[in-house]
């Protein structure tokens, strides 16, 4: 029997309507910020640099070159954190609310098993998060690649790395699964939301520190480095060329998807034991 029956689908849609609205609004906001930065911020940066080139002294406006990259990185951080927050809300706070209010228990007496209820409660937001994150990641990649001459070479550092690839989807699904697990364990909305979001951030911070070591580095210094080489922090002779972006991106995505799978399995185990 299909997990998503019409009646259960309508119930889950009503449950997740606020989270879906928040995800839609956040996706549009992120896309809008990226378009404004690419279409107007780059022209401003180049105009300032042209003005600087005509001066004999050191140009005080040269910081615009760094500001452009910094702003794009900040948008990447906002994107990642926003997706994680919506996912944690959908998985943690909303599931905990259904358990806390007794709505879930009522659904289990109406021909829906606890396992089917949890599967349906996770399937729809997972589809929405995958779609929204994929769209944002595609736009972010367009923004990143549009003005490479204005970007500094720390392409593997920060949340911008996550925001421009499938890792953004992986982290969203991981936050959703962590939310479901904490919601089932805590059964209270705000603690479940806070705990699941904190766990997602901790995983993100940990993988950011491990990221330079997920793929073998090359060695070189100074002028011998290729364009946009990312030097490994603390190891000035080791670097990743730009071609290492996809191997590292896919490995990190696989790690967070594995964490999502483990959290999902743990959530079903907890539910099964509590409803046995």
mmCIF file of C-alpha atoms in Angstrom:
data_model
loop_
_atom_site.group_PDB
_atom_site.id
_atom_site.type_symbol
_atom_site.label_atom_id
_atom_site.label_comp_id
_atom_site.label_asym_id
_atom_site.label_seq_id
_atom_site.Cartn_x
_atom_site.Cartn_y
_atom_site.Cartn_z
ATOM 1 C CA UNK A 1 0.000 0.000 0.000
ATOM 2 C CA UNK A 2 1.285 3.463 -0.860
ATOM 3 C CA UNK A 3 2.621 5.539 2.021
ATOM 4 C CA UNK A 4 1.041 8.747 0.716
ATOM 5 C CA UNK A 5 -2.695 8.094 0.623
ATOM 6 C CA UNK A 6 -4.854 11.094 -0.362
ATOM 7 C CA UNK A 7 -6.095 11.652 3.171
ATOM 8 C CA UNK A 8 -2.639 11.366 4.701
ATOM 9 C CA UNK A 9 -1.188 13.622 2.004
ATOM 10 C CA UNK A 10 -3.697 16.369 2.816
ATOM 11 C CA UNK A 11 -2.944 16.033 6.512
ATOM 12 C CA UNK A 12 0.807 16.269 5.970
ATOM 13 C CA UNK A 13 0.403 19.247 3.642
ATOM 14 C CA UNK A 14 -1.601 21.087 6.292
ATOM 15 C CA UNK A 15 1.036 20.229 8.869
ATOM 16 C CA UNK A 16 3.924 21.480 6.750
ATOM 17 C CA UNK A 17 2.185 24.444 5.111
ATOM 18 C CA UNK A 18 4.038 27.072 7.216
ATOM 19 C CA UNK A 19 7.392 25.383 6.610
ATOM 20 C CA UNK A 20 6.716 25.161 2.867
ATOM 21 C CA UNK A 21 5.799 28.856 2.805
ATOM 22 C CA UNK A 22 8.988 29.711 4.700
ATOM 23 C CA UNK A 23 11.087 27.614 2.319
ATOM 24 C CA UNK A 24 9.509 29.293 -0.719
ATOM 25 C CA UNK A 25 10.053 32.768 0.704
ATOM 26 C CA UNK A 26 13.613 32.033 1.704
ATOM 27 C CA UNK A 27 14.414 30.549 -1.723
ATOM 28 C CA UNK A 28 13.101 33.657 -3.473
ATOM 29 C CA UNK A 29 15.030 35.915 -1.080
ATOM 30 C CA UNK A 30 18.310 34.066 -1.670
ATOM 31 C CA UNK A 31 17.831 34.168 -5.452
ATOM 32 C CA UNK A 32 16.993 37.886 -5.314
ATOM 33 C CA UNK A 33 20.113 38.702 -3.297
ATOM 34 C CA UNK A 34 22.301 36.740 -5.684
ATOM 35 C CA UNK A 35 20.854 38.408 -8.775
ATOM 36 C CA UNK A 36 21.310 41.898 -7.263
ATOM 37 C CA UNK A 37 24.894 41.154 -6.282
ATOM 38 C CA UNK A 38 25.825 39.731 -9.684
ATOM 39 C CA UNK A 39 24.079 42.380 -11.771
ATOM 40 C CA UNK A 40 25.003 45.453 -9.706
ATOM 41 C CA UNK A 41 27.718 44.548 -7.208
ATOM 42 C CA UNK A 42 30.174 43.371 -9.847
ATOM 43 C CA UNK A 43 29.807 46.557 -11.910
ATOM 44 C CA UNK A 44 30.415 48.655 -8.789
ATOM 45 C CA UNK A 45 33.517 46.667 -7.919
ATOM 46 C CA UNK A 46 34.965 46.986 -11.410
ATOM 47 C CA UNK A 47 34.206 50.722 -11.571
ATOM 48 C CA UNK A 48 36.055 51.283 -8.312
ATOM 49 C CA UNK A 49 39.007 49.253 -9.530
ATOM 50 C CA UNK A 50 39.177 51.271 -12.758
ATOM 51 C CA UNK A 51 39.213 54.479 -10.730
ATOM 52 C CA UNK A 52 41.966 53.059 -8.561
ATOM 53 C CA UNK A 53 44.075 52.127 -11.568
ATOM 54 C CA UNK A 54 44.273 55.803 -12.577
ATOM 55 C CA UNK A 55 45.796 56.807 -9.225
ATOM 56 C CA UNK A 56 49.518 56.819 -8.491
ATOM 57 C CA UNK A 57 49.072 56.042 -4.799
ATOM 58 C CA UNK A 58 47.655 52.966 -3.142
ATOM 59 C CA UNK A 59 43.952 52.865 -3.842
ATOM 60 C CA UNK A 60 41.783 52.983 -0.705
ATOM 61 C CA UNK A 61 38.807 51.628 -2.625
ATOM 62 C CA UNK A 62 40.593 48.407 -3.533
ATOM 63 C CA UNK A 63 38.712 46.638 -0.762
ATOM 64 C CA UNK A 64 35.724 46.350 -3.099
ATOM 65 C CA UNK A 65 37.442 43.361 -4.729
ATOM 66 C CA UNK A 66 37.354 41.562 -1.373
ATOM 67 C CA UNK A 67 33.890 42.857 -0.490
ATOM 68 C CA UNK A 68 32.344 41.211 -3.530
ATOM 69 C CA UNK A 69 33.695 37.810 -2.581
ATOM 70 C CA UNK A 70 32.850 38.414 1.064
ATOM 71 C CA UNK A 71 29.232 39.304 0.283
ATOM 72 C CA UNK A 72 28.821 36.235 -1.908
ATOM 73 C CA UNK A 73 30.258 34.084 0.860
ATOM 74 C CA UNK A 74 27.873 35.681 3.392
ATOM 75 C CA UNK A 75 24.907 34.940 1.127
ATOM 76 C CA UNK A 76 26.151 31.355 0.939
ATOM 77 C CA UNK A 77 26.214 31.188 4.729
ATOM 78 C CA UNK A 78 22.717 32.651 4.955
ATOM 79 C CA UNK A 79 21.516 30.160 2.352
ATOM 80 C CA UNK A 80 22.949 27.147 4.152
ATOM 81 C CA UNK A 81 21.731 28.247 7.581
ATOM 82 C CA UNK A 82 18.261 29.084 6.247
ATOM 83 C CA UNK A 83 17.845 25.717 4.550
ATOM 84 C CA UNK A 84 19.036 23.916 7.687
ATOM 85 C CA UNK A 85 16.648 25.919 9.866
ATOM 86 C CA UNK A 86 13.601 25.193 7.688
ATOM 87 C CA UNK A 87 14.551 21.509 7.512
ATOM 88 C CA UNK A 88 15.034 21.281 11.276
ATOM 89 C CA UNK A 89 11.711 23.034 11.783
ATOM 90 C CA UNK A 90 9.917 20.634 9.449
ATOM 91 C CA UNK A 91 11.525 17.578 10.966
ATOM 92 C CA UNK A 92 11.785 18.527 14.609
ATOM 93 C CA UNK A 93 9.328 21.139 15.740
ATOM 94 C CA UNK A 94 6.389 19.990 13.635
ATOM 95 C CA UNK A 95 6.757 16.297 14.456
ATOM 96 C CA UNK A 96 7.226 17.134 18.138
ATOM 97 C CA UNK A 97 4.092 19.300 18.018
ATOM 98 C CA UNK A 98 2.043 16.452 16.562
ATOM 99 C CA UNK A 99 3.256 14.125 19.319
ATOM 100 C CA UNK A 100 2.844 16.730 22.040
ATOM 101 C CA UNK A 101 -0.709 17.610 21.020
ATOM 102 C CA UNK A 102 -1.783 13.988 20.484
ATOM 103 C CA UNK A 103 -2.616 14.530 16.804
ATOM 104 C CA UNK A 104 -0.173 11.817 15.747
ATOM 105 C CA UNK A 105 -1.675 9.322 18.160
ATOM 106 C CA UNK A 106 -5.124 10.113 16.800
ATOM 107 C CA UNK A 107 -3.924 9.462 13.243
ATOM 108 C CA UNK A 108 -2.606 6.061 14.334
ATOM 109 C CA UNK A 109 -6.126 5.057 15.412
ATOM 110 C CA UNK A 110 -7.572 5.999 11.995
ATOM 111 C CA UNK A 111 -5.951 3.233 9.939
ATOM 112 C CA UNK A 112 -2.488 4.830 9.627
ATOM 113 C CA UNK A 113 0.377 2.938 11.230
ATOM 114 C CA UNK A 114 3.086 4.933 13.058
ATOM 115 C CA UNK A 115 5.656 3.905 10.458
ATOM 116 C CA UNK A 116 3.533 5.089 7.537
ATOM 117 C CA UNK A 117 2.759 8.310 9.406
ATOM 118 C CA UNK A 118 6.445 9.090 9.918
ATOM 119 C CA UNK A 119 7.331 8.128 6.334
ATOM 120 C CA UNK A 120 4.647 10.437 4.941
ATOM 121 C CA UNK A 121 5.594 13.214 7.360
ATOM 122 C CA UNK A 122 9.172 13.097 6.075
ATOM 123 C CA UNK A 123 8.583 12.370 2.366
ATOM 124 C CA UNK A 124 6.797 15.573 1.388
ATOM 125 C CA UNK A 125 9.183 18.003 3.116
ATOM 126 C CA UNK A 126 12.124 15.987 1.756
ATOM 127 C CA UNK A 127 10.835 16.499 -1.792
ATOM 128 C CA UNK A 128 10.254 20.207 -1.173
ATOM 129 C CA UNK A 129 13.675 20.707 0.423
ATOM 130 C CA UNK A 130 15.412 18.831 -2.402
ATOM 131 C CA UNK A 131 13.709 21.005 -5.007
ATOM 132 C CA UNK A 132 14.311 24.293 -3.204
ATOM 133 C CA UNK A 133 17.944 23.511 -2.370
ATOM 134 C CA UNK A 134 18.642 22.378 -5.940
ATOM 135 C CA UNK A 135 17.273 25.641 -7.348
ATOM 136 C CA UNK A 136 19.245 27.792 -4.903
ATOM 137 C CA UNK A 137 22.447 25.803 -5.524
ATOM 138 C CA UNK A 138 22.075 26.228 -9.293
ATOM 139 C CA UNK A 139 21.602 30.002 -8.967
ATOM 140 C CA UNK A 140 24.500 30.231 -6.534
ATOM 141 C CA UNK A 141 26.775 28.407 -8.979
ATOM 142 C CA UNK A 142 25.741 30.885 -11.680
ATOM 143 C CA UNK A 143 26.568 33.762 -9.343
ATOM 144 C CA UNK A 144 29.913 32.243 -8.371
ATOM 145 C CA UNK A 145 30.998 31.588 -11.944
ATOM 146 C CA UNK A 146 29.792 34.910 -13.380
ATOM 147 C CA UNK A 147 32.692 37.049 -12.128
ATOM 148 C CA UNK A 148 35.637 34.797 -11.360
ATOM 149 C CA UNK A 149 38.055 37.704 -11.727
ATOM 150 C CA UNK A 150 36.508 39.295 -8.641
ATOM 151 C CA UNK A 151 36.755 36.174 -6.497
ATOM 152 C CA UNK A 152 39.568 35.262 -4.157
ATOM 153 C CA UNK A 153 40.902 31.749 -4.168
ATOM 154 C CA UNK A 154 39.552 30.314 -0.889
ATOM 155 C CA UNK A 155 36.843 28.482 -2.825
ATOM 156 C CA UNK A 156 36.778 25.530 -0.430
ATOM 157 C CA UNK A 157 36.300 27.545 2.748
ATOM 158 C CA UNK A 158 33.061 28.704 4.284
ATOM 159 C CA UNK A 159 29.431 27.921 3.601
ATOM 160 C CA UNK A 160 29.681 29.147 0.003
ATOM 161 C CA UNK A 161 31.281 25.803 -0.858
ATOM 162 C CA UNK A 162 28.171 23.999 0.406
ATOM 163 C CA UNK A 163 25.748 26.410 -1.236
ATOM 164 C CA UNK A 164 26.969 25.858 -4.782
ATOM 165 C CA UNK A 165 26.572 22.124 -5.080
ATOM 166 C CA UNK A 166 24.581 19.034 -4.122
ATOM 167 C CA UNK A 167 25.981 19.243 -0.587
ATOM 168 C CA UNK A 168 23.277 21.826 0.099
ATOM 169 C CA UNK A 169 20.638 19.162 -0.596
ATOM 170 C CA UNK A 170 22.507 16.645 1.534
ATOM 171 C CA UNK A 171 22.667 19.007 4.505
ATOM 172 C CA UNK A 172 18.968 19.843 4.137
ATOM 173 C CA UNK A 173 17.991 16.171 4.240
ATOM 174 C CA UNK A 174 20.367 15.580 7.143
ATOM 175 C CA UNK A 175 18.808 18.436 9.131
ATOM 176 C CA UNK A 176 15.343 17.060 8.351
ATOM 177 C CA UNK A 177 16.297 13.589 9.575
ATOM 178 C CA UNK A 178 17.976 14.980 12.688
ATOM 179 C CA UNK A 179 14.841 17.015 13.332
ATOM 180 C CA UNK A 180 12.652 13.931 13.101
ATOM 181 C CA UNK A 181 14.906 12.029 15.504
ATOM 182 C CA UNK A 182 15.083 14.818 18.075
ATOM 183 C CA UNK A 183 11.342 15.464 17.733
ATOM 184 C CA UNK A 184 10.605 11.837 18.567
ATOM 185 C CA UNK A 185 13.050 11.837 21.473
ATOM 186 C CA UNK A 186 12.189 15.226 23.012
ATOM 187 C CA UNK A 187 8.511 15.560 21.977
ATOM 188 C CA UNK A 188 8.547 19.311 22.538
ATOM 189 C CA UNK A 189 8.651 21.853 19.732
ATOM 190 C CA UNK A 190 11.266 24.451 20.681
ATOM 191 C CA UNK A 191 13.790 22.053 22.268
ATOM 192 C CA UNK A 192 13.505 19.756 19.241
ATOM 193 C CA UNK A 193 14.055 22.652 16.827
ATOM 194 C CA UNK A 194 17.009 24.043 18.748
ATOM 195 C CA UNK A 195 18.689 20.684 19.248
ATOM 196 C CA UNK A 196 18.309 19.531 15.632
ATOM 197 C CA UNK A 197 19.572 22.848 14.240
ATOM 198 C CA UNK A 198 22.523 22.806 16.635
ATOM 199 C CA UNK A 199 23.421 19.257 15.557
ATOM 200 C CA UNK A 200 23.237 20.240 11.867
ATOM 201 C CA UNK A 201 25.519 23.237 12.488
ATOM 202 C CA UNK A 202 28.002 21.090 14.433
ATOM 203 C CA UNK A 203 28.135 18.584 11.561
ATOM 204 C CA UNK A 204 28.657 21.426 9.102
ATOM 205 C CA UNK A 205 31.472 22.956 11.167
ATOM 206 C CA UNK A 206 33.157 19.591 11.603
ATOM 207 C CA UNK A 207 33.071 18.769 7.897
ATOM 208 C CA UNK A 208 34.338 22.248 7.027
ATOM 209 C CA UNK A 209 37.446 21.513 9.121
ATOM 210 C CA UNK A 210 37.839 18.089 7.505
ATOM 211 C CA UNK A 211 37.109 19.317 3.966
ATOM 212 C CA UNK A 212 40.728 20.050 2.924
ATOM 213 C CA UNK A 213 41.636 16.443 3.726
ATOM 214 C CA UNK A 214 38.794 14.674 1.928
ATOM 215 C CA UNK A 215 40.834 14.504 -1.273
ATOM 216 C CA UNK A 216 44.602 14.181 -1.832
ATOM 217 C CA UNK A 217 46.353 17.546 -2.084
ATOM 218 C CA UNK A 218 49.000 18.731 -4.515
ATOM 219 C CA UNK A 219 52.138 20.582 -3.488
ATOM 220 C CA UNK A 220 53.569 23.850 -4.657
ATOM 221 C CA UNK A 221 54.236 27.418 -3.517
ATOM 222 C CA UNK A 222 54.106 30.979 -4.726
ATOM 223 C CA UNK A 223 53.927 31.660 -8.434
ATOM 224 C CA UNK A 224 53.883 27.944 -9.237
ATOM 225 C CA UNK A 225 50.271 27.548 -8.088
ATOM 226 C CA UNK A 226 47.574 27.322 -10.775
ATOM 227 C CA UNK A 227 44.790 29.944 -10.923
ATOM 228 C CA UNK A 228 42.235 29.720 -8.093
ATOM 229 C CA UNK A 229 44.274 27.192 -6.140
ATOM 230 C CA UNK A 230 42.979 26.695 -2.605
ATOM 231 C CA UNK A 231 45.870 26.466 -0.150
ATOM 232 C CA UNK A 232 45.220 24.117 2.754
ATOM 233 C CA UNK A 233 45.111 26.101 6.016
ATOM 234 C CA UNK A 234 48.240 25.536 8.084
ATOM 235 C CA UNK A 235 49.995 23.707 5.231
ATOM 236 C CA UNK A 236 51.273 26.380 2.858
ATOM 237 C CA UNK A 237 52.860 23.908 0.469
ATOM 238 C CA UNK A 238 49.649 21.888 0.031
ATOM 239 C CA UNK A 239 46.793 23.057 -2.158
ATOM 240 C CA UNK A 240 43.716 21.940 -4.071
ATOM 241 C CA UNK A 241 43.341 23.082 -7.695
ATOM 242 C CA UNK A 242 39.915 24.196 -8.871
ATOM 243 C CA UNK A 243 39.421 20.771 -10.499
ATOM 244 C CA UNK A 244 39.155 19.232 -7.010
ATOM 245 C CA UNK A 245 35.887 21.026 -6.347
ATOM 246 C CA UNK A 246 33.624 18.212 -7.549
ATOM 247 C CA UNK A 247 35.424 15.274 -5.894
ATOM 248 C CA UNK A 248 35.394 17.096 -2.544
ATOM 249 C CA UNK A 249 31.822 18.302 -3.039
ATOM 250 C CA UNK A 250 30.545 14.810 -3.836
ATOM 251 C CA UNK A 251 32.429 13.208 -0.952
ATOM 252 C CA UNK A 252 31.019 15.705 1.519
ATOM 253 C CA UNK A 253 27.543 15.182 0.068
ATOM 254 C CA UNK A 254 27.912 11.432 0.523
ATOM 255 C CA UNK A 255 28.971 11.858 4.144
ATOM 256 C CA UNK A 256 25.990 14.029 5.092
ATOM 257 C CA UNK A 257 23.583 11.765 3.191
ATOM 258 C CA UNK A 258 24.963 8.810 5.143
ATOM 259 C CA UNK A 259 24.376 10.765 8.353
ATOM 260 C CA UNK A 260 20.839 11.527 7.164
ATOM 261 C CA UNK A 261 20.205 7.833 6.484
ATOM 262 C CA UNK A 262 21.474 6.868 9.940
ATOM 263 C CA UNK A 263 19.334 9.527 11.636
ATOM 264 C CA UNK A 264 16.279 8.411 9.658
ATOM 265 C CA UNK A 265 16.817 4.767 10.605
ATOM 266 C CA UNK A 266 17.250 5.787 14.233
ATOM 267 C CA UNK A 267 14.009 7.796 14.099
ATOM 268 C CA UNK A 268 12.022 4.802 12.828
ATOM 269 C CA UNK A 269 13.638 2.613 15.495
ATOM 270 C CA UNK A 270 12.659 5.037 18.268
ATOM 271 C CA UNK A 271 9.099 5.293 16.943
ATOM 272 C CA UNK A 272 8.756 1.542 16.624
ATOM 273 C CA UNK A 273 9.937 0.950 20.192
ATOM 274 C CA UNK A 274 7.708 3.640 21.652
ATOM 275 C CA UNK A 275 4.610 2.396 19.867
ATOM 276 C CA UNK A 276 5.214 -1.336 20.247
#
